[in-house]
Every structure is written in structure tokens, then in C-alpha cells.
Amino acid sequence: MECFLEYAATDKGLHFTDALAQNAIEVEAIDIPLAQFSGSHPVIKGISLMAKQALDFDVFIFNKAGCSDAALRPGAYLDYVRFNATGAAQIGAAGFYYYAGVTGLYLPYRDKSNTYKLHVGLVNRSATSKLAGADGEVVIMVALA
């Protein structure tokens, strides 16, 4: 039996703070919990997302820094997950939108930049732009085993 050992999460005040037009990407590097995975390579088991705006998002996972359409590196792309606004829910009709998490993944992860970071890209797929700063906050959580 396998269990989740840790979650790696973005910081809403530091990560994904740019405005994003439709199909634009912002890539961030988030810390992998060293206490749990020192000397080993985690497996991505699930991804969840919360956002201030109800937009369609793709979350891309790369295993190298500096990945985007402009600097695509062979072997750097691992996978992506789509989060649709129609499936997002608010609690009490206010605050963040909570998107149904994607579980059952099995993505062995090794940071080829040797920074022990998880390289995550957020793409806005909606015609409405993702806002910058606090008005467009997004938090991505990655379950690691």
C-alpha cells in the first residue's frame, strides 16, 4: 500500500502572480519537501488547484528550469492536467474557486536542473485574462509519494 508522504504547494503571494492572456504560460519552481525525499526521487500522485477566478487552466509539469513554448527542451515535458472552470466550486459563493483534484497519477519526478524543485507551468485557457497580483491568485498543490 502506498501513501502520500507530502504535498508541494505554490505560494499565492509569490507564484503565478502575472496576468495571463488566453493560452499564455507562467512557469514557477516550487520546493520539494527535502525532509521526506532527500536522496530519492518522488512520484507525483495527484494535482489540485484553487484560484480567485473561475477560469480554464492547464497545469504543466516539467523536469527542467526555463521551460516554455519559447524555450522548449526535449525531454523536459512530463505531462499536463486540465482544470475546467465549469467544475470549480466556491464555498458560500465567495472566495477561492476549488477545482476537483486529479488523482491516480504515477509520474516519477527528477529535477534535471538539480535544484530539487518542481517546475510547474500554469496556462490560462479562457478567453478572459487571468488577473495579476492578489486579484488573480492561484495555488497549485502536488501530492508526492
PDB file of C-alpha atoms in Angstrom, residues 2-145:
ATOM      1  CA  GLU A   2       1.287   3.436  -0.969  1.00  0.00           C
ATOM      2  CA  CYS A   3       0.561   6.624   0.948  1.00  0.00           C
ATOM      3  CA  PHE A   4       1.077  10.310   0.298  1.00  0.00           C
ATOM      4  CA  LEU A   5       4.113  11.471   2.156  1.00  0.00           C
ATOM      5  CA  GLU A   6       3.947  15.173   1.426  1.00  0.00           C
ATOM      6  CA  TYR A   7       2.413  17.978  -0.605  1.00  0.00           C
ATOM      7  CA  ALA A   8       4.402  20.574  -2.506  1.00  0.00           C
ATOM      8  CA  ALA A   9       2.411  23.782  -2.933  1.00  0.00           C
ATOM      9  CA  THR A  10       2.825  27.135  -4.598  1.00  0.00           C
ATOM     10  CA  ASP A  11       2.679  30.336  -2.552  1.00  0.00           C
ATOM     11  CA  LYS A  12      -0.204  32.578  -3.676  1.00  0.00           C
ATOM     12  CA  GLY A  13       1.824  35.722  -2.983  1.00  0.00           C
ATOM     13  CA  LEU A  14       4.977  34.573  -4.811  1.00  0.00           C
ATOM     14  CA  HIS A  15       3.971  32.200  -7.602  1.00  0.00           C
ATOM     15  CA  PHE A  16       1.737  32.773 -10.622  1.00  0.00           C
ATOM     16  CA  THR A  17       1.347  36.488  -9.888  1.00  0.00           C
ATOM     17  CA  ASP A  18       1.483  37.652 -13.529  1.00  0.00           C
ATOM     18  CA  ALA A  19      -1.536  38.476 -15.662  1.00  0.00           C
ATOM     19  CA  LEU A  20      -2.068  35.738 -18.256  1.00  0.00           C
ATOM     20  CA  ALA A  21      -3.860  36.275 -21.558  1.00  0.00           C
ATOM     21  CA  GLN A  22      -5.546  33.315 -23.207  1.00  0.00           C
ATOM     22  CA  ASN A  23      -3.032  30.495 -23.865  1.00  0.00           C
ATOM     23  CA  ALA A  24      -0.191  32.317 -22.064  1.00  0.00           C
ATOM     24  CA  ILE A  25       2.031  30.381 -19.643  1.00  0.00           C
ATOM     25  CA  GLU A  26       3.849  31.272 -16.434  1.00  0.00           C
ATOM     26  CA  VAL A  27       6.360  28.735 -15.099  1.00  0.00           C
ATOM     27  CA  GLU A  28       7.405  28.578 -11.452  1.00  0.00           C
ATOM     28  CA  ALA A  29       9.793  26.391  -9.453  1.00  0.00           C
ATOM     29  CA  ILE A  30       8.418  25.167  -6.133  1.00  0.00           C
ATOM     30  CA  ASP A  31      10.320  23.441  -3.366  1.00  0.00           C
ATOM     31  CA  ILE A  32      10.142  19.684  -2.985  1.00  0.00           C
ATOM     32  CA  PRO A  33       9.997  18.798   0.748  1.00  0.00           C
ATOM     33  CA  LEU A  34      13.580  17.694   1.395  1.00  0.00           C
ATOM     34  CA  ALA A  35      12.853  16.018   4.725  1.00  0.00           C
ATOM     35  CA  GLN A  36      10.720  13.396   3.001  1.00  0.00           C
ATOM     36  CA  PHE A  37      12.598  12.960  -0.267  1.00  0.00           C
ATOM     37  CA  SER A  38      16.269  13.661   0.468  1.00  0.00           C
ATOM     38  CA  GLY A  39      18.310  11.315  -1.696  1.00  0.00           C
ATOM     39  CA  SER A  40      15.304   9.909  -3.533  1.00  0.00           C
ATOM     40  CA  HIS A  41      13.004  10.890  -6.354  1.00  0.00           C
ATOM     41  CA  PRO A  42       9.326  11.473  -5.588  1.00  0.00           C
ATOM     42  CA  VAL A  43       6.400  10.254  -7.640  1.00  0.00           C
ATOM     43  CA  ILE A  44       3.646  12.743  -8.496  1.00  0.00           C
ATOM     44  CA  LYS A  45       0.375  11.116  -7.473  1.00  0.00           C
ATOM     45  CA  GLY A  46      -2.099  13.992  -7.727  1.00  0.00           C
ATOM     46  CA  ILE A  47      -2.569  17.676  -8.549  1.00  0.00           C
ATOM     47  CA  SER A  48      -5.169  20.111  -7.236  1.00  0.00           C
ATOM     48  CA  LEU A  49      -5.818  23.797  -7.864  1.00  0.00           C
ATOM     49  CA  MET A  50      -7.510  26.765  -6.180  1.00  0.00           C
ATOM     50  CA  ALA A  51      -7.980  30.134  -7.895  1.00  0.00           C
ATOM     51  CA  LYS A  52      -9.517  33.556  -7.267  1.00  0.00           C
ATOM     52  CA  GLN A  53     -11.044  33.490 -10.770  1.00  0.00           C
ATOM     53  CA  ALA A  54     -13.115  30.708 -12.327  1.00  0.00           C
ATOM     54  CA  LEU A  55     -11.048  30.125 -15.472  1.00  0.00           C
ATOM     55  CA  ASP A  56      -9.990  27.107 -17.512  1.00  0.00           C
ATOM     56  CA  PHE A  57      -6.392  26.198 -16.645  1.00  0.00           C
ATOM     57  CA  ASP A  58      -3.791  23.666 -17.730  1.00  0.00           C
ATOM     58  CA  VAL A  59      -1.046  22.741 -15.268  1.00  0.00           C
ATOM     59  CA  PHE A  60       2.141  21.553 -16.979  1.00  0.00           C
ATOM     60  CA  ILE A  61       4.873  19.583 -15.228  1.00  0.00           C
ATOM     61  CA  PHE A  62       8.450  19.998 -16.462  1.00  0.00           C
ATOM     62  CA  ASN A  63      11.611  18.431 -15.058  1.00  0.00           C
ATOM     63  CA  LYS A  64      13.923  21.316 -16.014  1.00  0.00           C
ATOM     64  CA  ALA A  65      14.015  25.047 -15.350  1.00  0.00           C
ATOM     65  CA  GLY A  66      13.330  27.527 -18.135  1.00  0.00           C
ATOM     66  CA  CYS A  67      10.697  25.523 -19.994  1.00  0.00           C
ATOM     67  CA  SER A  68       8.089  27.298 -22.072  1.00  0.00           C
ATOM     68  CA  ASP A  69       6.970  27.391 -25.688  1.00  0.00           C
ATOM     69  CA  ALA A  70       9.816  29.792 -26.455  1.00  0.00           C
ATOM     70  CA  ALA A  71      12.456  27.538 -24.884  1.00  0.00           C
ATOM     71  CA  LEU A  72      11.117  24.010 -25.253  1.00  0.00           C
ATOM     72  CA  ARG A  73      13.761  21.477 -24.372  1.00  0.00           C
ATOM     73  CA  PRO A  74      13.458  17.854 -25.481  1.00  0.00           C
ATOM     74  CA  GLY A  75      12.817  15.556 -22.553  1.00  0.00           C
ATOM     75  CA  ALA A  76      11.757  18.391 -20.235  1.00  0.00           C
ATOM     76  CA  TYR A  77       7.981  17.977 -20.586  1.00  0.00           C
ATOM     77  CA  LEU A  78       6.392  15.280 -18.403  1.00  0.00           C
ATOM     78  CA  ASP A  79       2.632  15.783 -18.523  1.00  0.00           C
ATOM     79  CA  TYR A  80      -0.208  18.238 -18.063  1.00  0.00           C
ATOM     80  CA  VAL A  81      -3.586  18.273 -16.345  1.00  0.00           C
ATOM     81  CA  ARG A  82      -6.645  20.302 -17.397  1.00  0.00           C
ATOM     82  CA  PHE A  83      -8.841  22.088 -14.847  1.00  0.00           C
ATOM     83  CA  ASN A  84     -12.165  23.355 -16.229  1.00  0.00           C
ATOM     84  CA  ALA A  85     -13.987  26.326 -14.706  1.00  0.00           C
ATOM     85  CA  THR A  86     -17.318  24.525 -15.050  1.00  0.00           C
ATOM     86  CA  GLY A  87     -16.148  22.033 -12.413  1.00  0.00           C
ATOM     87  CA  ALA A  88     -14.888  24.644  -9.942  1.00  0.00           C
ATOM     88  CA  ALA A  89     -16.842  25.265  -6.733  1.00  0.00           C
ATOM     89  CA  GLN A  90     -16.925  28.091  -4.199  1.00  0.00           C
ATOM     90  CA  ILE A  91     -17.805  27.720  -0.545  1.00  0.00           C
ATOM     91  CA  GLY A  92     -20.570  30.130   0.395  1.00  0.00           C
ATOM     92  CA  ALA A  93     -20.476  31.729  -3.077  1.00  0.00           C
ATOM     93  CA  ALA A  94     -17.371  33.731  -2.147  1.00  0.00           C
ATOM     94  CA  GLY A  95     -13.603  33.402  -2.017  1.00  0.00           C
ATOM     95  CA  PHE A  96     -11.475  30.939  -3.920  1.00  0.00           C
ATOM     96  CA  TYR A  97     -12.744  28.532  -6.549  1.00  0.00           C
ATOM     97  CA  TYR A  98     -11.808  24.944  -5.702  1.00  0.00           C
ATOM     98  CA  TYR A  99     -11.193  22.660  -8.676  1.00  0.00           C
ATOM     99  CA  ALA A 100     -11.651  18.891  -8.414  1.00  0.00           C
ATOM    100  CA  GLY A 101      -8.221  17.365  -7.918  1.00  0.00           C
ATOM    101  CA  VAL A 102      -6.703  14.874 -10.316  1.00  0.00           C
ATOM    102  CA  THR A 103      -5.573  11.695  -8.560  1.00  0.00           C
ATOM    103  CA  GLY A 104      -4.280   8.324  -9.658  1.00  0.00           C
ATOM    104  CA  LEU A 105      -1.269   9.790 -11.446  1.00  0.00           C
ATOM    105  CA  TYR A 106       2.060   7.988 -11.490  1.00  0.00           C
ATOM    106  CA  LEU A 107       4.739  10.414 -12.706  1.00  0.00           C
ATOM    107  CA  PRO A 108       8.239   9.638 -11.407  1.00  0.00           C
ATOM    108  CA  TYR A 109       9.915  13.029 -10.986  1.00  0.00           C
ATOM    109  CA  ARG A 110      13.571  14.008 -11.118  1.00  0.00           C
ATOM    110  CA  ASP A 111      14.637  17.650 -11.314  1.00  0.00           C
ATOM    111  CA  LYS A 112      17.187  17.670 -14.140  1.00  0.00           C
ATOM    112  CA  SER A 113      18.204  21.219 -13.160  1.00  0.00           C
ATOM    113  CA  ASN A 114      19.490  19.774  -9.852  1.00  0.00           C
ATOM    114  CA  THR A 115      17.744  22.453  -7.800  1.00  0.00           C
ATOM    115  CA  TYR A 116      15.375  19.982  -6.080  1.00  0.00           C
ATOM    116  CA  LYS A 117      12.410  21.968  -7.315  1.00  0.00           C
ATOM    117  CA  LEU A 118       9.192  21.037  -9.057  1.00  0.00           C
ATOM    118  CA  HIS A 119       8.852  23.023 -12.302  1.00  0.00           C
ATOM    119  CA  VAL A 120       5.173  23.827 -12.823  1.00  0.00           C
ATOM    120  CA  GLY A 121       3.589  25.820 -15.648  1.00  0.00           C
ATOM    121  CA  LEU A 122       0.156  27.451 -15.468  1.00  0.00           C
ATOM    122  CA  VAL A 123      -1.655  28.143 -18.760  1.00  0.00           C
ATOM    123  CA  ASN A 124      -4.838  30.199 -18.936  1.00  0.00           C
ATOM    124  CA  ARG A 125      -7.158  28.561 -21.488  1.00  0.00           C
ATOM    125  CA  SER A 126     -10.041  31.021 -21.007  1.00  0.00           C
ATOM    126  CA  ALA A 127     -10.822  33.999 -23.251  1.00  0.00           C
ATOM    127  CA  THR A 128     -10.890  36.085 -20.051  1.00  0.00           C
ATOM    128  CA  SER A 129      -7.403  37.044 -18.845  1.00  0.00           C
ATOM    129  CA  LYS A 130      -6.090  35.825 -15.525  1.00  0.00           C
ATOM    130  CA  LEU A 131      -5.543  38.933 -13.420  1.00  0.00           C
ATOM    131  CA  ALA A 132      -2.208  39.898 -11.882  1.00  0.00           C
ATOM    132  CA  GLY A 133      -1.432  40.009  -8.171  1.00  0.00           C
ATOM    133  CA  ALA A 134      -3.965  39.358  -5.424  1.00  0.00           C
ATOM    134  CA  ASP A 135      -6.945  39.549  -7.804  1.00  0.00           C
ATOM    135  CA  GLY A 136      -5.620  36.593  -9.806  1.00  0.00           C
ATOM    136  CA  GLU A 137      -4.187  34.388  -7.057  1.00  0.00           C
ATOM    137  CA  VAL A 138      -3.702  30.707  -7.858  1.00  0.00           C
ATOM    138  CA  VAL A 139      -2.479  27.889  -5.612  1.00  0.00           C
ATOM    139  CA  ILE A 140      -1.377  24.545  -7.053  1.00  0.00           C
ATOM    140  CA  MET A 141      -0.798  21.569  -4.762  1.00  0.00           C
ATOM    141  CA  VAL A 142       1.070  18.465  -5.898  1.00  0.00           C
ATOM    142  CA  ALA A 143       0.758  15.210  -3.941  1.00  0.00           C
ATOM    143  CA  LEU A 144       4.090  13.388  -3.783  1.00  0.00           C
ATOM    144  CA  ALA A 145       4.812   9.828  -2.675  1.00  0.00           C
TER     145      ALA A 145
END
